[in-house]
């Protein structure tokens, strides 16, 4: 078995050189409405670089991956930031995998919210969709067996969520003071968190059960010391326990998805679910095009007390894949609040240009929100975004 | 995207395994007749398909690299670099892991496929930018693989049971004597009504396939070039060239670095191994 894993991990028997790949990109955003606050800007430019260095040895049963990230942002000092997305050593031995260092780990199945995905902090200044994550220091051990994979995580060192600064769009009316975060634990950001996960697939089902014990990645907010006469909010990070399940059933063109969690330690104990489907129609309009129809429902039993905008919301959307040489895709959707007229619209499209470039456009808009909806703060921040990425 | 390209052809009755695996067999290929007069065209067609399958049994595992070149009707080319690892299953369909090295924006994207004799395959996609392993629907047999002229069903692990057959004739093609058979996909989701396949009568290797679409029009032609034998038994083509007659587009697969029986194990084809494939 060891020989097999070694063989699969290392394609070339002799030592390989260090491999450098990655991307360099520019992004432009244009906001439709006037800014709510005088410090904010109507347009924004940004440059991003994310190289990746990889090296493996011992026929591939050991490897190192280093992936730093840097963004320079024209308008918002908080969005100009550096992160190490990954700096990890991997060793494979038989049915055991060991990873030490800064890493990213994804849990979950749904598309519009990653409810159970908790190990990595959200890099919120990157985009409001919450898809971007900060590198998390951890020791991870995976044990792969016929009855499933058990993964154990020790997570020393907490990463605070990033928030837009005073000049940034897509922010709360009160600026978040990220320099003065508070913690329930006396160990503050040095608290060591733990997590465990069991996952396996059984026929049409892919199932994961997880537990997390440690510092919540989602902060609550307290009123902080005013800065230059302006009020500030400070993030407060509770100690929580979260148990979660994520399940997908795949049957023909249907994907059925469910994520559910139970969390205690952050105000009153609560439960939340995200679930839905994706159905793919193939060969649309007598072409090679695929159309995916998606719908998801999000529920948090704290309802209006929930800090998330997705407390009782329905998502409907469609994905179009042209299946062409340029891998052209388009995703459009709307998230509708069941209890109000609040709706968030988005569209994302991307296409390869030549062999080394991609171009993406994105648009986001919010309509009909009421003042108690967290999204209400973003009501004048509808925007279009164009991004060009060059891969090397 | 199931990827078994090399197991293009078929599976077999146990009876013939012992026969084909001897060198005597290779020296005198027509020790027993696959195609017999007096049998129906259906029986002879099935017999050819079973023989083709029998010739490829027992490879255990292999890996290979390939370059996929897409050409549009204006002659503009686009290139993909792909690595493939494969594991033979005896009771069920084979397992495979396919990793993309280029285009650069999809570098590190990988597919894990468990093919099945009955029903849809199990398939997972690894998205390196999100570190996400995603189970995907595999029922889209007729869709194009990575924008190429190969449909998923053209490159997936193929089982004898997936078609019915008709023997057409024996004729010479490019100096080789070939059996020509017609086969009819049994899956309603197939993009084809029928395929016509030329197999050489000495080694039962596919030399050419014609694909007819749902309107019975000739859609594509696939040519196999540069066969080499590996591990003393298994024939693989260096080049597979697919031409679409209706769009003028073509796709060329160039295979290299074939290695058989390198000691891959079934455990090497798991969601965990998918997530760390490089």
mmCIF file of N, CA and C in Angstrom, chain B residues 193-269:
data_model
loop_
_atom_site.group_PDB
_atom_site.id
_atom_site.type_symbol
_atom_site.label_atom_id
_atom_site.label_comp_id
_atom_site.label_asym_id
_atom_site.label_seq_id
_atom_site.Cartn_x
_atom_site.Cartn_y
_atom_site.Cartn_z
ATOM 1 N N UNK B 193 -26.697 7.048 -32.904
ATOM 2 C CA UNK B 193 -27.539 5.894 -33.214
ATOM 3 C C UNK B 193 -26.689 4.664 -33.446
ATOM 4 N N UNK B 194 -25.519 4.874 -34.067
ATOM 5 C CA UNK B 194 -24.650 3.731 -34.328
ATOM 6 C C UNK B 194 -23.224 4.191 -34.569
ATOM 7 N N UNK B 195 -22.321 3.239 -34.456
ATOM 8 C CA UNK B 195 -20.910 3.463 -34.767
ATOM 9 C C UNK B 195 -20.436 2.310 -35.640
ATOM 10 N N UNK B 196 -19.579 2.616 -36.605
ATOM 11 C CA UNK B 196 -18.971 1.572 -37.425
ATOM 12 C C UNK B 196 -17.488 1.524 -37.059
ATOM 13 N N UNK B 197 -16.999 0.326 -36.681
ATOM 14 C CA UNK B 197 -15.633 0.206 -36.177
ATOM 15 C C UNK B 197 -14.854 -0.810 -37.005
ATOM 16 N N UNK B 198 -13.616 -0.439 -37.363
ATOM 17 C CA UNK B 198 -12.687 -1.339 -38.070
ATOM 18 C C UNK B 198 -11.677 -1.883 -37.054
ATOM 19 N N UNK B 199 -11.597 -3.211 -36.933
ATOM 20 C CA UNK B 199 -10.585 -3.854 -36.082
ATOM 21 C C UNK B 199 -9.675 -4.693 -36.957
ATOM 22 N N UNK B 200 -8.366 -4.603 -36.736
ATOM 23 C CA UNK B 200 -7.487 -5.477 -37.522
ATOM 24 C C UNK B 200 -7.662 -6.916 -37.043
ATOM 25 N N UNK B 201 -7.589 -7.857 -37.972
ATOM 26 C CA UNK B 201 -7.920 -9.247 -37.644
ATOM 27 C C UNK B 201 -6.772 -9.962 -36.939
ATOM 28 N N UNK B 202 -5.603 -9.333 -36.885
ATOM 29 C CA UNK B 202 -4.492 -9.992 -36.193
ATOM 30 C C UNK B 202 -4.503 -9.702 -34.696
ATOM 31 N N UNK B 203 -4.610 -8.430 -34.314
ATOM 32 C CA UNK B 203 -4.522 -8.065 -32.888
ATOM 33 C C UNK B 203 -5.830 -7.501 -32.328
ATOM 34 N N UNK B 204 -6.834 -7.392 -33.143
ATOM 35 C CA UNK B 204 -8.131 -6.875 -32.708
ATOM 36 C C UNK B 204 -8.009 -5.494 -32.051
ATOM 37 N N UNK B 205 -7.270 -4.614 -32.747
ATOM 38 C CA UNK B 205 -7.122 -3.234 -32.292
ATOM 39 C C UNK B 205 -8.050 -2.356 -33.122
ATOM 40 N N UNK B 206 -8.706 -1.380 -32.523
ATOM 41 C CA UNK B 206 -9.539 -0.476 -33.328
ATOM 42 C C UNK B 206 -8.651 0.385 -34.211
ATOM 43 N N UNK B 207 -8.981 0.470 -35.493
ATOM 44 C CA UNK B 207 -8.207 1.280 -36.418
ATOM 45 C C UNK B 207 -8.960 2.533 -36.822
ATOM 46 N N UNK B 208 -10.274 2.423 -36.817
ATOM 47 C CA UNK B 208 -11.091 3.567 -37.241
ATOM 48 C C UNK B 208 -12.498 3.397 -36.692
ATOM 49 N N UNK B 209 -13.121 4.513 -36.301
ATOM 50 C CA UNK B 209 -14.524 4.488 -35.876
ATOM 51 C C UNK B 209 -15.263 5.623 -36.568
ATOM 52 N N UNK B 210 -16.431 5.299 -37.105
ATOM 53 C CA UNK B 210 -17.314 6.344 -37.634
ATOM 54 C C UNK B 210 -18.515 6.479 -36.703
ATOM 55 N N UNK B 211 -18.857 7.721 -36.381
ATOM 56 C CA UNK B 211 -19.963 7.987 -35.452
ATOM 57 C C UNK B 211 -21.130 8.611 -36.213
ATOM 58 N N UNK B 212 -22.313 8.054 -36.038
ATOM 59 C CA UNK B 212 -23.518 8.595 -36.684
ATOM 60 C C UNK B 212 -24.427 9.199 -35.622
ATOM 61 N N UNK B 213 -24.867 10.437 -35.881
ATOM 62 C CA UNK B 213 -25.644 11.146 -34.867
ATOM 63 C C UNK B 213 -27.089 10.649 -34.827
ATOM 64 N N UNK B 214 -27.872 11.307 -33.984
ATOM 65 C CA UNK B 214 -29.252 10.875 -33.760
ATOM 66 C C UNK B 214 -30.117 11.033 -35.018
ATOM 67 N N UNK B 215 -29.628 11.813 -35.979
ATOM 68 C CA UNK B 215 -30.363 11.950 -37.248
ATOM 69 C C UNK B 215 -29.786 11.019 -38.309
ATOM 70 N N UNK B 216 -28.948 10.086 -37.894
ATOM 71 C CA UNK B 216 -28.353 9.103 -38.810
ATOM 72 C C UNK B 216 -27.331 9.712 -39.765
ATOM 73 N N UNK B 217 -26.919 10.958 -39.509
ATOM 74 C CA UNK B 217 -25.908 11.577 -40.380
ATOM 75 C C UNK B 217 -24.519 11.286 -39.823
ATOM 76 N N UNK B 218 -23.525 11.126 -40.726
ATOM 77 C CA UNK B 218 -22.150 10.911 -40.292
ATOM 78 C C UNK B 218 -21.679 12.164 -39.546
ATOM 79 N N UNK B 219 -21.304 11.982 -38.271
ATOM 80 C CA UNK B 219 -20.916 13.121 -37.430
ATOM 81 C C UNK B 219 -19.404 13.254 -37.330
ATOM 82 N N UNK B 220 -18.739 12.138 -36.987
ATOM 83 C CA UNK B 220 -17.308 12.207 -36.689
ATOM 84 C C UNK B 220 -16.608 10.941 -37.174
ATOM 85 N N UNK B 221 -15.312 11.075 -37.429
ATOM 86 C CA UNK B 221 -14.463 9.909 -37.699
ATOM 87 C C UNK B 221 -13.258 9.957 -36.772
ATOM 88 N N UNK B 222 -12.970 8.810 -36.159
ATOM 89 C CA UNK B 222 -11.814 8.692 -35.258
ATOM 90 C C UNK B 222 -10.813 7.728 -35.887
ATOM 91 N N UNK B 223 -9.567 8.186 -36.030
ATOM 92 C CA UNK B 223 -8.503 7.334 -36.573
ATOM 93 C C UNK B 223 -7.468 7.059 -35.494
ATOM 94 N N UNK B 224 -7.024 5.781 -35.402
ATOM 95 C CA UNK B 224 -5.988 5.376 -34.449
ATOM 96 C C UNK B 224 -4.691 5.184 -35.217
ATOM 97 N N UNK B 225 -3.610 5.799 -34.731
ATOM 98 C CA UNK B 225 -2.332 5.725 -35.449
ATOM 99 C C UNK B 225 -1.208 5.323 -34.504
ATOM 100 N N UNK B 226 -0.221 4.640 -35.054
ATOM 101 C CA UNK B 226 1.019 4.368 -34.323
ATOM 102 C C UNK B 226 0.849 3.447 -33.136
ATOM 103 N N UNK B 227 0.328 2.260 -33.359
ATOM 104 C CA UNK B 227 0.160 1.324 -32.240
ATOM 105 C C UNK B 227 1.497 0.825 -31.719
ATOM 106 N N UNK B 228 1.598 0.765 -30.390
ATOM 107 C CA UNK B 228 2.752 0.116 -29.765
ATOM 108 C C UNK B 228 2.226 -0.869 -28.727
ATOM 109 N N UNK B 229 3.053 -1.911 -28.509
ATOM 110 C CA UNK B 229 2.651 -2.923 -27.543
ATOM 111 C C UNK B 229 3.378 -2.692 -26.220
ATOM 112 N N UNK B 230 2.634 -2.796 -25.112
ATOM 113 C CA UNK B 230 3.200 -2.564 -23.776
ATOM 114 C C UNK B 230 3.027 -3.815 -22.924
ATOM 115 N N UNK B 231 3.975 -4.012 -22.003
ATOM 116 C CA UNK B 231 3.956 -5.154 -21.081
ATOM 117 C C UNK B 231 3.776 -6.466 -21.849
ATOM 118 N N UNK B 232 4.306 -6.512 -23.058
ATOM 119 C CA UNK B 232 4.271 -7.728 -23.851
ATOM 120 C C UNK B 232 2.902 -8.134 -24.338
ATOM 121 N N UNK B 233 1.877 -7.251 -24.146
ATOM 122 C CA UNK B 233 0.535 -7.688 -24.492
ATOM 123 C C UNK B 233 -0.382 -6.579 -24.978
ATOM 124 N N UNK B 234 -0.373 -5.438 -24.305
ATOM 125 C CA UNK B 234 -1.437 -4.451 -24.485
ATOM 126 C C UNK B 234 -1.069 -3.420 -25.539
ATOM 127 N N UNK B 235 -1.906 -3.324 -26.557
ATOM 128 C CA UNK B 235 -1.657 -2.388 -27.649
ATOM 129 C C UNK B 235 -2.308 -1.046 -27.353
ATOM 130 N N UNK B 236 -1.530 0.024 -27.551
ATOM 131 C CA UNK B 236 -2.080 1.366 -27.374
ATOM 132 C C UNK B 236 -1.640 2.220 -28.557
ATOM 133 N N UNK B 237 -2.562 3.038 -29.054
ATOM 134 C CA UNK B 237 -2.251 3.931 -30.170
ATOM 135 C C UNK B 237 -1.540 5.177 -29.653
ATOM 136 N N UNK B 238 -0.525 5.636 -30.367
ATOM 137 C CA UNK B 238 0.154 6.886 -30.003
ATOM 138 C C UNK B 238 -0.744 8.091 -30.260
ATOM 139 N N UNK B 239 -1.573 7.959 -31.283
ATOM 140 C CA UNK B 239 -2.381 9.108 -31.699
ATOM 141 C C UNK B 239 -3.825 8.674 -31.930
ATOM 142 N N UNK B 240 -4.751 9.472 -31.426
ATOM 143 C CA UNK B 240 -6.163 9.311 -31.757
ATOM 144 C C UNK B 240 -6.632 10.635 -32.342
ATOM 145 N N UNK B 241 -7.062 10.593 -33.597
ATOM 146 C CA UNK B 241 -7.435 11.821 -34.298
ATOM 147 C C UNK B 241 -8.926 11.793 -34.607
ATOM 148 N N UNK B 242 -9.643 12.746 -34.013
ATOM 149 C CA UNK B 242 -11.092 12.818 -34.199
ATOM 150 C C UNK B 242 -11.429 14.016 -35.078
ATOM 151 N N UNK B 243 -12.183 13.752 -36.124
ATOM 152 C CA UNK B 243 -12.598 14.848 -37.007
ATOM 153 C C UNK B 243 -14.116 14.945 -36.992
ATOM 154 N N UNK B 244 -14.606 16.170 -36.791
ATOM 155 C CA UNK B 244 -16.052 16.400 -36.835
ATOM 156 C C UNK B 244 -16.411 16.890 -38.234
ATOM 157 N N UNK B 245 -17.189 16.092 -38.973
ATOM 158 C CA UNK B 245 -17.497 16.438 -40.361
ATOM 159 C C UNK B 245 -18.534 17.547 -40.459
ATOM 160 N N UNK B 246 -19.301 17.736 -39.386
ATOM 161 C CA UNK B 246 -20.383 18.727 -39.461
ATOM 162 C C UNK B 246 -19.924 20.124 -39.077
ATOM 163 N N UNK B 247 -18.884 20.215 -38.218
ATOM 164 C CA UNK B 247 -18.413 21.535 -37.784
ATOM 165 C C UNK B 247 -17.055 21.909 -38.375
ATOM 166 N N UNK B 248 -16.338 20.925 -38.920
ATOM 167 C CA UNK B 248 -14.991 21.196 -39.433
ATOM 168 C C UNK B 248 -13.935 21.256 -38.348
ATOM 169 N N UNK B 249 -14.330 21.011 -37.072
ATOM 170 C CA UNK B 249 -13.351 21.024 -35.970
ATOM 171 C C UNK B 249 -12.720 19.649 -35.817
ATOM 172 N N UNK B 250 -11.540 19.626 -35.210
ATOM 173 C CA UNK B 250 -10.904 18.335 -34.950
ATOM 174 C C UNK B 250 -10.159 18.367 -33.625
ATOM 175 N N UNK B 251 -9.898 17.184 -33.087
ATOM 176 C CA UNK B 251 -9.139 17.037 -31.842
ATOM 177 C C UNK B 251 -8.163 15.892 -32.006
ATOM 178 N N UNK B 252 -6.912 16.149 -31.623
ATOM 179 C CA UNK B 252 -5.867 15.140 -31.752
ATOM 180 C C UNK B 252 -5.315 14.821 -30.362
ATOM 181 N N UNK B 253 -5.336 13.552 -29.992
ATOM 182 C CA UNK B 253 -4.752 13.107 -28.731
ATOM 183 C C UNK B 253 -3.441 12.415 -29.012
ATOM 184 N N UNK B 254 -2.372 12.940 -28.415
ATOM 185 C CA UNK B 254 -1.062 12.298 -28.578
ATOM 186 C C UNK B 254 -0.628 11.739 -27.236
ATOM 187 N N UNK B 255 -0.475 10.406 -27.186
ATOM 188 C CA UNK B 255 -0.143 9.705 -25.949
ATOM 189 C C UNK B 255 1.344 9.463 -25.861
ATOM 190 N N UNK B 256 1.857 9.484 -24.626
ATOM 191 C CA UNK B 256 3.272 9.162 -24.413
ATOM 192 C C UNK B 256 3.462 8.687 -22.971
ATOM 193 N N UNK B 257 4.665 8.200 -22.705
ATOM 194 C CA UNK B 257 5.061 7.778 -21.348
ATOM 195 C C UNK B 257 4.120 6.725 -20.757
ATOM 196 N N UNK B 258 3.640 5.824 -21.592
ATOM 197 C CA UNK B 258 2.827 4.724 -21.062
ATOM 198 C C UNK B 258 3.656 3.872 -20.117
ATOM 199 N N UNK B 259 3.105 3.578 -18.943
ATOM 200 C CA UNK B 259 3.756 2.638 -18.026
ATOM 201 C C UNK B 259 2.683 1.709 -17.484
ATOM 202 N N UNK B 260 2.858 0.422 -17.683
ATOM 203 C CA UNK B 260 1.905 -0.566 -17.193
ATOM 204 C C UNK B 260 2.421 -1.231 -15.930
ATOM 205 N N UNK B 261 1.470 -1.661 -15.093
ATOM 206 C CA UNK B 261 1.779 -2.437 -13.886
ATOM 207 C C UNK B 261 2.845 -1.751 -13.030
ATOM 208 N N UNK B 262 2.557 -0.482 -12.701
ATOM 209 C CA UNK B 262 3.490 0.291 -11.889
ATOM 210 C C UNK B 262 3.186 0.165 -10.399
ATOM 211 N N UNK B 263 2.228 -0.681 -10.037
ATOM 212 C CA UNK B 263 1.948 -0.916 -8.622
ATOM 213 C C UNK B 263 0.919 0.020 -8.014
ATOM 214 N N UNK B 264 0.126 0.669 -8.856
ATOM 215 C CA UNK B 264 -0.989 1.455 -8.313
ATOM 216 C C UNK B 264 -1.962 0.506 -7.628
ATOM 217 N N UNK B 265 -2.591 0.992 -6.544
ATOM 218 C CA UNK B 265 -3.565 0.178 -5.831
ATOM 219 C C UNK B 265 -4.920 0.848 -5.840
ATOM 220 N N UNK B 266 -5.924 0.074 -5.497
ATOM 221 C CA UNK B 266 -7.285 0.618 -5.512
ATOM 222 C C UNK B 266 -7.403 1.836 -4.588
ATOM 223 N N UNK B 267 -6.667 1.807 -3.455
ATOM 224 C CA UNK B 267 -6.687 2.933 -2.515
ATOM 225 C C UNK B 267 -6.159 4.224 -3.126
ATOM 226 N N UNK B 268 -5.388 4.106 -4.196
ATOM 227 C CA UNK B 268 -4.844 5.297 -4.821
ATOM 228 C C UNK B 268 -5.902 6.050 -5.620
ATOM 229 N N UNK B 269 -7.090 5.458 -5.711
ATOM 230 C CA UNK B 269 -8.186 6.096 -6.435
ATOM 231 C C UNK B 269 -9.314 6.397 -5.442
#
